[in-house]
PDB file of C-alpha atoms in Angstrom:
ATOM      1  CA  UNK A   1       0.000   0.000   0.000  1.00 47.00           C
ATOM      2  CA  UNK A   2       1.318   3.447  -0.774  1.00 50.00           C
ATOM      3  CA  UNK A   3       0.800   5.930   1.869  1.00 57.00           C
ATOM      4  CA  UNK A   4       2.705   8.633   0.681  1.00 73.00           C
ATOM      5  CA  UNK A   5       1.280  11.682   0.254  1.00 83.00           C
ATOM      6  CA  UNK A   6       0.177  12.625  -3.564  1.00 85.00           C
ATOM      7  CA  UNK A   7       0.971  16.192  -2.362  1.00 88.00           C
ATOM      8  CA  UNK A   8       4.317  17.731  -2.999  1.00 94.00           C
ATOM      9  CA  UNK A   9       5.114  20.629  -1.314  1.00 96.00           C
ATOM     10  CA  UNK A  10       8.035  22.863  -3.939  1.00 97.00           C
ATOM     11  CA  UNK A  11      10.894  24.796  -2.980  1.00 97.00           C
ATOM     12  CA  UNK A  12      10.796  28.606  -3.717  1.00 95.00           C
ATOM     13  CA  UNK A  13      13.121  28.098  -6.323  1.00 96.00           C
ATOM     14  CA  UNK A  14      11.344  25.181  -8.046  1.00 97.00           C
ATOM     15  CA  UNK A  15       8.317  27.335  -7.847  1.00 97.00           C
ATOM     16  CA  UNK A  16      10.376  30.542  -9.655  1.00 97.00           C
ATOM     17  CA  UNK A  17      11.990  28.078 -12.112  1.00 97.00           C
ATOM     18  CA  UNK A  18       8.311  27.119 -13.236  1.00 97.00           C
ATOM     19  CA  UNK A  19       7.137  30.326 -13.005  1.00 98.00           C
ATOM     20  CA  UNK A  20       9.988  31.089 -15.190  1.00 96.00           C
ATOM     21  CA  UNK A  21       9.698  28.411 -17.461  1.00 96.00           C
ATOM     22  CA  UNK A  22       5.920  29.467 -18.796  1.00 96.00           C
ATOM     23  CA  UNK A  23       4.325  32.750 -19.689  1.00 93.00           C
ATOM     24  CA  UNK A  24       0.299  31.849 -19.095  1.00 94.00           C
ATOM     25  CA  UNK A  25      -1.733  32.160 -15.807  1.00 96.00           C
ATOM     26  CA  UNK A  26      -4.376  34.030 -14.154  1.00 97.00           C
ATOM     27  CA  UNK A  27      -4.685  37.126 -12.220  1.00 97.00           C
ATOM     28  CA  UNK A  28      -7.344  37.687  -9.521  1.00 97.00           C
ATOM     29  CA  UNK A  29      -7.784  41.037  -8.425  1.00 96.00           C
ATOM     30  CA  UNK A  30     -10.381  43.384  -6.787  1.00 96.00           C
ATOM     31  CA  UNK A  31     -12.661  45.398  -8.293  1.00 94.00           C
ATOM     32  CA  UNK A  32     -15.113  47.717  -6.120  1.00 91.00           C
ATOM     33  CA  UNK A  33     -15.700  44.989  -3.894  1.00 92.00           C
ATOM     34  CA  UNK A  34     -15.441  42.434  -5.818  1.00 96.00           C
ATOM     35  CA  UNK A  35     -13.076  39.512  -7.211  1.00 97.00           C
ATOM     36  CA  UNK A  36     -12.368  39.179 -10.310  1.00 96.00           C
ATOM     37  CA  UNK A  37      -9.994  37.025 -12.544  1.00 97.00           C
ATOM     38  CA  UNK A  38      -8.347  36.854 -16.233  1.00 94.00           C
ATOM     39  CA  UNK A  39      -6.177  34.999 -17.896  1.00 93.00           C
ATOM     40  CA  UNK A  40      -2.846  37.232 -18.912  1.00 92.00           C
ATOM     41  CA  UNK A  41       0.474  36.578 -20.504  1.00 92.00           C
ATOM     42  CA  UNK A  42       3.191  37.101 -18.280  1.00 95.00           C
ATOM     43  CA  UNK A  43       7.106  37.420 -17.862  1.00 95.00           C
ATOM     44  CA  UNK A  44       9.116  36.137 -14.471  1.00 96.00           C
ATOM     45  CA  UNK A  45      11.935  38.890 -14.065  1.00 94.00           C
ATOM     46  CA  UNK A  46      13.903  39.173 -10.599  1.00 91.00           C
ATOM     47  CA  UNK A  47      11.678  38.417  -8.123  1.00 95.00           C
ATOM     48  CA  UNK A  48       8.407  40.030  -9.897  1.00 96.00           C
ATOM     49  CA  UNK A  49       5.967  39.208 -12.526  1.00 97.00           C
ATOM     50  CA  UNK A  50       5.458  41.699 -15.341  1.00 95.00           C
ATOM     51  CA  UNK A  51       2.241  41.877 -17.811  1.00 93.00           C
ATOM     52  CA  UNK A  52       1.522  44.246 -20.195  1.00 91.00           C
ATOM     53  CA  UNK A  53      -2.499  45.606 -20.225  1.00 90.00           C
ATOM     54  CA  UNK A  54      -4.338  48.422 -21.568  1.00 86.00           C
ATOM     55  CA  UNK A  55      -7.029  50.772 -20.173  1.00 82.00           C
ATOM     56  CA  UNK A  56      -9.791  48.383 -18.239  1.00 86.00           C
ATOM     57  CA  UNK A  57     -11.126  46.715 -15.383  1.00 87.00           C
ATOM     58  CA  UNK A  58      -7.854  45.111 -14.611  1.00 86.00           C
ATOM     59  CA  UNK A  59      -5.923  48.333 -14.922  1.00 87.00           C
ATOM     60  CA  UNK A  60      -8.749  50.050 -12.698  1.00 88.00           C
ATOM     61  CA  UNK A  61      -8.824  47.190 -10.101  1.00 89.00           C
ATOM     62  CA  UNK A  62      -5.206  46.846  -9.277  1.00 89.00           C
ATOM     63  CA  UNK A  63      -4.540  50.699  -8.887  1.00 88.00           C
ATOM     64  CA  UNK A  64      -7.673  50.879  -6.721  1.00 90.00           C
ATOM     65  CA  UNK A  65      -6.581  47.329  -4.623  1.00 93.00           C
ATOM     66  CA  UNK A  66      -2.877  46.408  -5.105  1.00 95.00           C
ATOM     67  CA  UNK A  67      -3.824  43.308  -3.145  1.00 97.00           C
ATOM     68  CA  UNK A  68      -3.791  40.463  -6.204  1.00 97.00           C
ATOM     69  CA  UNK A  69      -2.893  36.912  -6.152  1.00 98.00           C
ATOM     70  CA  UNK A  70      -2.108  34.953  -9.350  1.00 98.00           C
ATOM     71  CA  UNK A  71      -1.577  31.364 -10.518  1.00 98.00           C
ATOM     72  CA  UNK A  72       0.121  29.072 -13.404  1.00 98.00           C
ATOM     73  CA  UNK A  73      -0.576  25.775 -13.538  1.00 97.00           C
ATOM     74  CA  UNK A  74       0.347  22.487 -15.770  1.00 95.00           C
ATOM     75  CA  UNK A  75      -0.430  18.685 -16.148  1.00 89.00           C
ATOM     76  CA  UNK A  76      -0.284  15.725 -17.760  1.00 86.00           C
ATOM     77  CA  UNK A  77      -2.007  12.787 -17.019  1.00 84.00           C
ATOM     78  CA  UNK A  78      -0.464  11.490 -13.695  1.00 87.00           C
ATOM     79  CA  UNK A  79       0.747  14.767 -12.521  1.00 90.00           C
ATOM     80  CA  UNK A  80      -0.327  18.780 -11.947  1.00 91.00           C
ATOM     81  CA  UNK A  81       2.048  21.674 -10.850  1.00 96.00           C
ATOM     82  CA  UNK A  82       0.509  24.464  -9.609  1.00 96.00           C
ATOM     83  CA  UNK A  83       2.123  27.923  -8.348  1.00 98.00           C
ATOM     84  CA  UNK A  84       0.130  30.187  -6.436  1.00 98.00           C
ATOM     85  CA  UNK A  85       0.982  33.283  -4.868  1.00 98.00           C
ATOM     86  CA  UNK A  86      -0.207  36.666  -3.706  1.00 98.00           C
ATOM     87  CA  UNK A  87       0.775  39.956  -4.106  1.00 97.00           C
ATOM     88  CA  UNK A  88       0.933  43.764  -4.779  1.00 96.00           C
ATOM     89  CA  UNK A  89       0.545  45.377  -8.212  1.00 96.00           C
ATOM     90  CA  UNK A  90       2.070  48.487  -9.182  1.00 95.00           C
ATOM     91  CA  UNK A  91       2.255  50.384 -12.588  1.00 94.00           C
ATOM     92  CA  UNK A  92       5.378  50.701 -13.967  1.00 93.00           C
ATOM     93  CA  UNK A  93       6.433  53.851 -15.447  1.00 92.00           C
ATOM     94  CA  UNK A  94       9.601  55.665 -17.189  1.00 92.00           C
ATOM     95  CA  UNK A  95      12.863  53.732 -17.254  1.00 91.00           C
ATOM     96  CA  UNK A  96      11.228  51.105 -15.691  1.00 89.00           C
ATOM     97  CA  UNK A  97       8.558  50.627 -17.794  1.00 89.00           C
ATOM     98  CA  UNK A  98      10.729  51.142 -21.161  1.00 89.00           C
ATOM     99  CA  UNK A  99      12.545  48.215 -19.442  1.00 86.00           C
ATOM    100  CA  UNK A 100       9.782  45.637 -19.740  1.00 85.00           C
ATOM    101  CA  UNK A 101      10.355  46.249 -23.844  1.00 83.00           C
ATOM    102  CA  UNK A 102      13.975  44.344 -23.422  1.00 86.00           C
ATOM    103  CA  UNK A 103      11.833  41.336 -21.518  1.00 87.00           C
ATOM    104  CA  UNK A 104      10.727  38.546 -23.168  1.00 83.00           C
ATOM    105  CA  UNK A 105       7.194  39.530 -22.732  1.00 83.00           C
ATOM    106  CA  UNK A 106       5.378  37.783 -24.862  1.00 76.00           C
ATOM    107  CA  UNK A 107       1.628  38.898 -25.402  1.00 77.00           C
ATOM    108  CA  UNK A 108      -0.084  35.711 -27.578  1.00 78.00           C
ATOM    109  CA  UNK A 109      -3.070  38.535 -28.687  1.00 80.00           C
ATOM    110  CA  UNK A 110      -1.730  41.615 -30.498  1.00 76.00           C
ATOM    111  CA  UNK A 111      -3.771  44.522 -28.812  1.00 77.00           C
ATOM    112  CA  UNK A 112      -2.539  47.526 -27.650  1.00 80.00           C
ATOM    113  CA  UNK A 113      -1.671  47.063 -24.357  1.00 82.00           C
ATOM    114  CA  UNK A 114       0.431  50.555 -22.968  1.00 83.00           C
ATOM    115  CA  UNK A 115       0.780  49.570 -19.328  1.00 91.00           C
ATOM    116  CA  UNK A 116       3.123  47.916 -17.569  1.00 92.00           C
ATOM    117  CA  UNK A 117       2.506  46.144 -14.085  1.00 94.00           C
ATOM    118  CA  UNK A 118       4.798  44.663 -11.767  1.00 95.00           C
ATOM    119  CA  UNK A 119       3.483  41.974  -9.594  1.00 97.00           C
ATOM    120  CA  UNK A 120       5.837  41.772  -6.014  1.00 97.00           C
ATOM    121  CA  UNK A 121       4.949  38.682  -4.638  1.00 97.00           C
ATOM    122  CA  UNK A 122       4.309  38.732  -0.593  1.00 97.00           C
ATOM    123  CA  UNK A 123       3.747  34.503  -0.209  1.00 97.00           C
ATOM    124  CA  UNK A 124       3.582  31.758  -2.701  1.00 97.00           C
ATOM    125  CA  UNK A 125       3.494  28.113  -2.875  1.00 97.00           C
ATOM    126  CA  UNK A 126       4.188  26.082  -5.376  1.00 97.00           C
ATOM    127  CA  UNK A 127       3.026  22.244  -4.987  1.00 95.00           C
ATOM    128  CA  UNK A 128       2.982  19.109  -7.591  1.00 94.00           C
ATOM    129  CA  UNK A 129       0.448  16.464  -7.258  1.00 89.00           C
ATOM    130  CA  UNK A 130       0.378  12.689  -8.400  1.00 88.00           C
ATOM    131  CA  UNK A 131      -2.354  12.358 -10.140  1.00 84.00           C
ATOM    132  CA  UNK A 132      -5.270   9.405  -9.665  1.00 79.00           C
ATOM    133  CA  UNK A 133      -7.511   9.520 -13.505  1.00 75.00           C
ATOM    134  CA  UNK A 134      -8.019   6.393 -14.071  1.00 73.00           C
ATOM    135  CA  UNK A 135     -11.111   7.594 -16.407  1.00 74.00           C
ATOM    136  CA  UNK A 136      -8.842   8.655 -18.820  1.00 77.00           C
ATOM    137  CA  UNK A 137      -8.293   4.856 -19.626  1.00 71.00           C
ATOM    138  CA  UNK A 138     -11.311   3.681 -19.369  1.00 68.00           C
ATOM    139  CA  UNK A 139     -12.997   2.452 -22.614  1.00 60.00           C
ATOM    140  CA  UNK A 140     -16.145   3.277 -23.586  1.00 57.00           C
ATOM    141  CA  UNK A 141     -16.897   0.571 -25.839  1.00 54.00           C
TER     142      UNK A 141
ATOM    143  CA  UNK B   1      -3.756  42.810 -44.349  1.00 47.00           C
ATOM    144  CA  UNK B   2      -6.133  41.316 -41.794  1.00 50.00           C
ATOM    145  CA  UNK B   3      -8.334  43.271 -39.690  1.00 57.00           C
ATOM    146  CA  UNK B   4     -10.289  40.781 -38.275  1.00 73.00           C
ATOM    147  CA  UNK B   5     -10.154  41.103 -34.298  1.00 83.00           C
ATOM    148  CA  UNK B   6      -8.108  38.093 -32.818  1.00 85.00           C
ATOM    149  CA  UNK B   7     -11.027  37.810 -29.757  1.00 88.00           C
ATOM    150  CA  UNK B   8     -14.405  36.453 -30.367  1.00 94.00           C
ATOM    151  CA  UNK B   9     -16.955  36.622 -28.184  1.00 96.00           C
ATOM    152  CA  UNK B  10     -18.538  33.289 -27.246  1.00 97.00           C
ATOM    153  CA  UNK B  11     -22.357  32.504 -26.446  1.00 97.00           C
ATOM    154  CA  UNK B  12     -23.272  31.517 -23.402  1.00 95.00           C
ATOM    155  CA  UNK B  13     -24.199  28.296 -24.746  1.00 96.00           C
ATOM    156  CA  UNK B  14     -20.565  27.563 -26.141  1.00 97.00           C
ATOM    157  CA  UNK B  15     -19.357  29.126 -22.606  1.00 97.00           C
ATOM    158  CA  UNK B  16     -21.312  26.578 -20.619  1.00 97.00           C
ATOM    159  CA  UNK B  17     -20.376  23.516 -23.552  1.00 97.00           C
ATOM    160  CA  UNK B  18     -16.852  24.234 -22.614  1.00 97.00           C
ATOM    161  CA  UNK B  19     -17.677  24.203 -18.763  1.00 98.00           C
ATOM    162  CA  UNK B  20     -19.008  21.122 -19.640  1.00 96.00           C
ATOM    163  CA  UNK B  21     -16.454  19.727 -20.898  1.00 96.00           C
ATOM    164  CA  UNK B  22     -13.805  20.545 -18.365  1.00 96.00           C
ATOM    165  CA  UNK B  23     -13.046  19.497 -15.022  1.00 93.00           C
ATOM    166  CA  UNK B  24     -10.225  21.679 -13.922  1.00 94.00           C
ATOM    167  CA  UNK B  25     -10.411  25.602 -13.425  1.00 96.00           C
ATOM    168  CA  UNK B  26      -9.207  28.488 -10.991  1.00 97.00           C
ATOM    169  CA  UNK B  27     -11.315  30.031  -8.134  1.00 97.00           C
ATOM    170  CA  UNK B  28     -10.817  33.167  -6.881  1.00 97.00           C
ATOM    171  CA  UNK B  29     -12.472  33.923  -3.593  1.00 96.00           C
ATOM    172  CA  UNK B  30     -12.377  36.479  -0.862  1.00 96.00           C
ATOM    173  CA  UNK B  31     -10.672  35.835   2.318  1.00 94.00           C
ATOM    174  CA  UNK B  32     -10.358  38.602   5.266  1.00 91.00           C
ATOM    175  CA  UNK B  33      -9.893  41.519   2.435  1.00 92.00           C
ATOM    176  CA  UNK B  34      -7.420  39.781   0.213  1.00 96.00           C
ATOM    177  CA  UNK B  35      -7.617  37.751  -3.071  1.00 97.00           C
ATOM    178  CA  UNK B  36      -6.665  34.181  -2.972  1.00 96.00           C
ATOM    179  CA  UNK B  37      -6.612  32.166  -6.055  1.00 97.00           C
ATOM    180  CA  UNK B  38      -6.727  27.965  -6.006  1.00 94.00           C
ATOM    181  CA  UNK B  39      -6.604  25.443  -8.487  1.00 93.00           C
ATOM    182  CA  UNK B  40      -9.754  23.048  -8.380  1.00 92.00           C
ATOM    183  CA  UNK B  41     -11.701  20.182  -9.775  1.00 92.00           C
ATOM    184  CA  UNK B  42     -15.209  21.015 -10.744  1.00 95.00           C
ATOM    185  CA  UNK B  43     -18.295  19.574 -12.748  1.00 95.00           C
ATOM    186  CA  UNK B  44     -21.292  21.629 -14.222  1.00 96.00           C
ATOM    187  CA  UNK B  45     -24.230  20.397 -13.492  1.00 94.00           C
ATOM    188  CA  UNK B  46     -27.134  21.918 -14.379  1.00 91.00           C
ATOM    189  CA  UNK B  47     -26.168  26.030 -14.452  1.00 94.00           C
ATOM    190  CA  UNK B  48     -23.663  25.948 -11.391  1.00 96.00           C
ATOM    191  CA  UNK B  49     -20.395  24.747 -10.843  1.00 97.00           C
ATOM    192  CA  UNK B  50     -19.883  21.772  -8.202  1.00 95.00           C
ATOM    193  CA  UNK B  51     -16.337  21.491  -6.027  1.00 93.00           C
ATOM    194  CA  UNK B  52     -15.714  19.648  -3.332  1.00 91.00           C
ATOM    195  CA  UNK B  53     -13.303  20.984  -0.731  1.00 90.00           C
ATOM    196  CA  UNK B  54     -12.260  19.704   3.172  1.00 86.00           C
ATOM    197  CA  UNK B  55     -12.100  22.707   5.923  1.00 82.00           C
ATOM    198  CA  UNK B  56      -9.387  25.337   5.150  1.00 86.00           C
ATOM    199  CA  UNK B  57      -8.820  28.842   3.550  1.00 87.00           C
ATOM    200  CA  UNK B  58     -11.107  28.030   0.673  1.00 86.00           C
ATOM    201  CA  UNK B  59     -13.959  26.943   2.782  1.00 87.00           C
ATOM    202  CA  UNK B  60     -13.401  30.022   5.304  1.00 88.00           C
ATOM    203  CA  UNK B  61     -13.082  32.417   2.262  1.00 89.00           C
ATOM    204  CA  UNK B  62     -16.717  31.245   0.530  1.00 89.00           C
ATOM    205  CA  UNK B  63     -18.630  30.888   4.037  1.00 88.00           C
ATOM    206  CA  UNK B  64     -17.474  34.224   4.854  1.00 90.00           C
ATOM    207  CA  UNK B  65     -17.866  36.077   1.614  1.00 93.00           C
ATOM    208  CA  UNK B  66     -20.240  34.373  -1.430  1.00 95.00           C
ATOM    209  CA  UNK B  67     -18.576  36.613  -4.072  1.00 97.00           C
ATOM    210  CA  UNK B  68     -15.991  34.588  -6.575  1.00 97.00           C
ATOM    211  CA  UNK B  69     -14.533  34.274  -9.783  1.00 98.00           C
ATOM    212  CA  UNK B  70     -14.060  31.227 -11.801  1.00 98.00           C
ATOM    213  CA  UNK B  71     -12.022  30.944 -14.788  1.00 98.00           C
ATOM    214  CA  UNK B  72     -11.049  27.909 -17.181  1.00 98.00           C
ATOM    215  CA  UNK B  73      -8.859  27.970 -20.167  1.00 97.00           C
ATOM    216  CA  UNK B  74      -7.608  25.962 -22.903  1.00 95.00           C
ATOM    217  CA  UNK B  75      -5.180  26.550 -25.878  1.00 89.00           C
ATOM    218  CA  UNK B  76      -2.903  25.356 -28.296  1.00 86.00           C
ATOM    219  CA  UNK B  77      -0.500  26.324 -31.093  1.00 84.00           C
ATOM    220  CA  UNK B  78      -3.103  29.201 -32.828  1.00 87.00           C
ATOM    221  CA  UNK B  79      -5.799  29.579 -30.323  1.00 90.00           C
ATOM    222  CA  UNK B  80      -6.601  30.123 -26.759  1.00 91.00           C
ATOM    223  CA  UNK B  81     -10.260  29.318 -25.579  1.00 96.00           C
ATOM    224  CA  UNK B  82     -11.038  30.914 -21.985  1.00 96.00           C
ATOM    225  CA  UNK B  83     -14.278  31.157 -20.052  1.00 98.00           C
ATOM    226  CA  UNK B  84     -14.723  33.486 -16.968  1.00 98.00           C
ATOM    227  CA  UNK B  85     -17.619  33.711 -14.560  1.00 98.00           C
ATOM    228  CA  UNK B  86     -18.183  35.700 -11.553  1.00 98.00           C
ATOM    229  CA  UNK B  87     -20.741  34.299  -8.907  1.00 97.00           C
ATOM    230  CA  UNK B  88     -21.790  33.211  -5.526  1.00 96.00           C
ATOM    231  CA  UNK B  89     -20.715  29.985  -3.584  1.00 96.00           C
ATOM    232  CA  UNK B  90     -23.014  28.360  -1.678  1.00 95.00           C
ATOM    233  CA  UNK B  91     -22.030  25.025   0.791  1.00 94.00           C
ATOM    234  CA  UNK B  92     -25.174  22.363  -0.342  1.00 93.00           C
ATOM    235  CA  UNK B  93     -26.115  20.663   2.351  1.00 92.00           C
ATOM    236  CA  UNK B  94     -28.403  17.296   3.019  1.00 92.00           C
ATOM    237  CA  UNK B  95     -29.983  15.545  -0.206  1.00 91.00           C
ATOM    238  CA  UNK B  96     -28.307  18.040  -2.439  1.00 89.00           C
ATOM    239  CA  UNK B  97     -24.652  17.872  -0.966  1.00 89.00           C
ATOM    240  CA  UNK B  98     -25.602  13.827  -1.576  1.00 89.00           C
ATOM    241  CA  UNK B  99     -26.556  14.623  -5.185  1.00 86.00           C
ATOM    242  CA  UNK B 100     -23.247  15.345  -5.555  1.00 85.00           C
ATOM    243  CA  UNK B 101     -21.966  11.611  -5.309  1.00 83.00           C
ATOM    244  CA  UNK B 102     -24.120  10.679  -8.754  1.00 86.00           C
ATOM    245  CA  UNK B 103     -22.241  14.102 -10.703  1.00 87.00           C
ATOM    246  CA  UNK B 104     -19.226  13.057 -12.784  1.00 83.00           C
ATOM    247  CA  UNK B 105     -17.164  15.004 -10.182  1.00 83.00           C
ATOM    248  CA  UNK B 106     -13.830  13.452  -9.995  1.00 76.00           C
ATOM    249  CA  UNK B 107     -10.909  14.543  -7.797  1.00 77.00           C
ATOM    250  CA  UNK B 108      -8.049  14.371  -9.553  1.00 78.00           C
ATOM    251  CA  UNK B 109      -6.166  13.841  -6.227  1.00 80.00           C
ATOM    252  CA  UNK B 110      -7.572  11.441  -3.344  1.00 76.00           C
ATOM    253  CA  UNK B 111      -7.849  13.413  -0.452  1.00 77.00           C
ATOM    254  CA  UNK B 112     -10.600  13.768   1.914  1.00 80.00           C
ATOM    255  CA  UNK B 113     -13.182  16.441   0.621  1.00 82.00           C
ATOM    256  CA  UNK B 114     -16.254  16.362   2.312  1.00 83.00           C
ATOM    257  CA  UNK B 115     -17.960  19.581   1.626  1.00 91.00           C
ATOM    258  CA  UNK B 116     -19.747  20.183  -1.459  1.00 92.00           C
ATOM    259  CA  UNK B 117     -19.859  24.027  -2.629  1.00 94.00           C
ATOM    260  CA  UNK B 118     -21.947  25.253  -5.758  1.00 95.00           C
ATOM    261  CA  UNK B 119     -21.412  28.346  -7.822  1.00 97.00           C
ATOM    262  CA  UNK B 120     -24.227  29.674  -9.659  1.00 97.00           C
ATOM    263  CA  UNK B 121     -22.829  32.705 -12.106  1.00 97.00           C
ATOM    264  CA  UNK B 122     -24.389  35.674 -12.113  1.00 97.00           C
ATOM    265  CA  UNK B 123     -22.343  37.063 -15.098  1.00 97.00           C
ATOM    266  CA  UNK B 124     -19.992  34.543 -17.664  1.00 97.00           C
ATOM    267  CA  UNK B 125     -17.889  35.728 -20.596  1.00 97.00           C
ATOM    268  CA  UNK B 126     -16.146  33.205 -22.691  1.00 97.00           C
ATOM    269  CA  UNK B 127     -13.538  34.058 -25.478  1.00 95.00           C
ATOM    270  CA  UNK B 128     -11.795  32.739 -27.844  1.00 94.00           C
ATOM    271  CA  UNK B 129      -8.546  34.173 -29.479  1.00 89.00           C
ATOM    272  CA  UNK B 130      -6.458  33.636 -32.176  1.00 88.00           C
ATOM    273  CA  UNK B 131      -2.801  33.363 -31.232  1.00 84.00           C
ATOM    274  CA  UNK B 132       0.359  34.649 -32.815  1.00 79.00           C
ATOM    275  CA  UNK B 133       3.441  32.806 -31.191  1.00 75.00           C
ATOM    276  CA  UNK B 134       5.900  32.916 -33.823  1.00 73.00           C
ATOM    277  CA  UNK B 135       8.386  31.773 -30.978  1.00 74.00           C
ATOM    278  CA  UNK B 136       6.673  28.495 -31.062  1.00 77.00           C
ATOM    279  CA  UNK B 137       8.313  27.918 -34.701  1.00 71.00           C
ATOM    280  CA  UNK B 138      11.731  29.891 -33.864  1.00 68.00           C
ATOM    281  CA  UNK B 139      14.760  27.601 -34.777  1.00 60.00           C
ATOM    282  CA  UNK B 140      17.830  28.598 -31.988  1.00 57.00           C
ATOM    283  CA  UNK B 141      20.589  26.722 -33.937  1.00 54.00           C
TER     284      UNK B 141
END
C-alpha cells in the first residue's frame, strides 16, 4: 500500500523556475468589492511578474486594490504543478517601464496594451500532485 | 492585411459547452480583504459549478464572503479558448450535498473532501482568441 502523500510541497526556487519556465496564468484582483480574474500573458523577471495591459477593469482594479494573487498551472495525465501566490501590483512607469520592452514579454493577442505592471509577490506556494484519472483509460466501448 | 479582431466573443451556450467539458479551473475567492486564487476540480451540473473541498482557507473564504470568480482555459499552437464567470458559492447541504456523489465530479487527487460548494454565475464571458506565437516555430541553432 502506498501511503505517501500525492501532495508535494516545492521549494521557492522550483516554484520561480516554473514560473519562469511558462508565460500563461491568471490574475485575480479586486474590483469595487469584488473579485475578479483573467487569464494574462506574463514574464518572471527578478523576483516580480510583469504583464503588459491596456485601459480596463484590470488596470482600474489593481490601482484601486494592489492586493492580487495569481496562478500558473500544468499537467499531464499522472501529474499537476501548480504555483500560487499573492501579491501587490504596481504600474510601472519611465525607465522602468521602457525596461519591460527588453523582456521577453510575450503577449499571444496583439492589442494595444500601454501599461506595464509589476506583480511583487508577498507569499507563494508552489506544490505538484500525483495524479489518480483512471477515467482517462477507461474504454467506452 | 487582416483586420479581423483576434477575440471572439462566445455565447453563453458555447461558454457553458466548454464548462461542460472541463473538469479543472481556478477560483478566486475572498478571504479577510485579500484575493486568494486555487486550483480546483469542478463539474457543471445543471447552471452551477460543483467542487468539493475539506475545511481550510477556501472553505473560510466562501462561508465568509459568497462573491468569486471562476475561470477555465484551454489553448494550443493558434488559439486560446477561456471562459470566466463571476458568482456566488453556496455550501449544499443534506440531499443536495448527496446529489453530488451521482455528478461526474472526480478529484483528480484522493484526499478527503467532504464539503460540497456550488457556484451559480451571475455574469460569464467566454472568449476565444487567435494566437500569434511565432516563438513556437523559432529555430535557436
Amino acid at each position: 500500500m502506498n501511503t505517501e502523500s500525492p501532495m508535494h510541497q516545492m521549494t521557492d526556487e522550483e516554484a520561480w523556475a516554473f514560473l519562469g519556465s511558462h508565460e500563461f496564468g491568471r490574475l485575480a484582483f479586486h474590483l469595487a468589492g469584488e473579485v475578479h480574474i483573467t487569464p494574462i500573458n506574463y514574464c518572471a523577471d527578478r523576483g516580480r511578474l510583469i504583464f503588459r495591459t491596456a485601459e480596463g477593469n484590470k488596470l482600474l482594479g489593481v490601482t484601486m486594490n494592489q492586493d492580487v494573487a495569481f496562478e500558473v498551472d500544468e499537467f499531464t495525465e499522472t501529474e499537476a504543478t501548480s504555483v500560487v501566490l499573492r501579491g501587490f501590483a504596481q504600474t510601472l512607469e519611465g525607465d522602468e517601464a521602457d525596461f519591460a520592452d527588453e523582456l521577453p514579454l510575450r503577449p499571444w493577442v496583439p492589442t494595444e496594451k500601454h501599461v506595464v505592471i509589476a506583480v511583487t509577490p508577498s507569499e507563494m506556494s508552489g506544490r505538484r500532485f500525483d495524479l489518480q484519472r483512471p477515467w482517462l483509460h477507461q474504454r467506452t466501448d
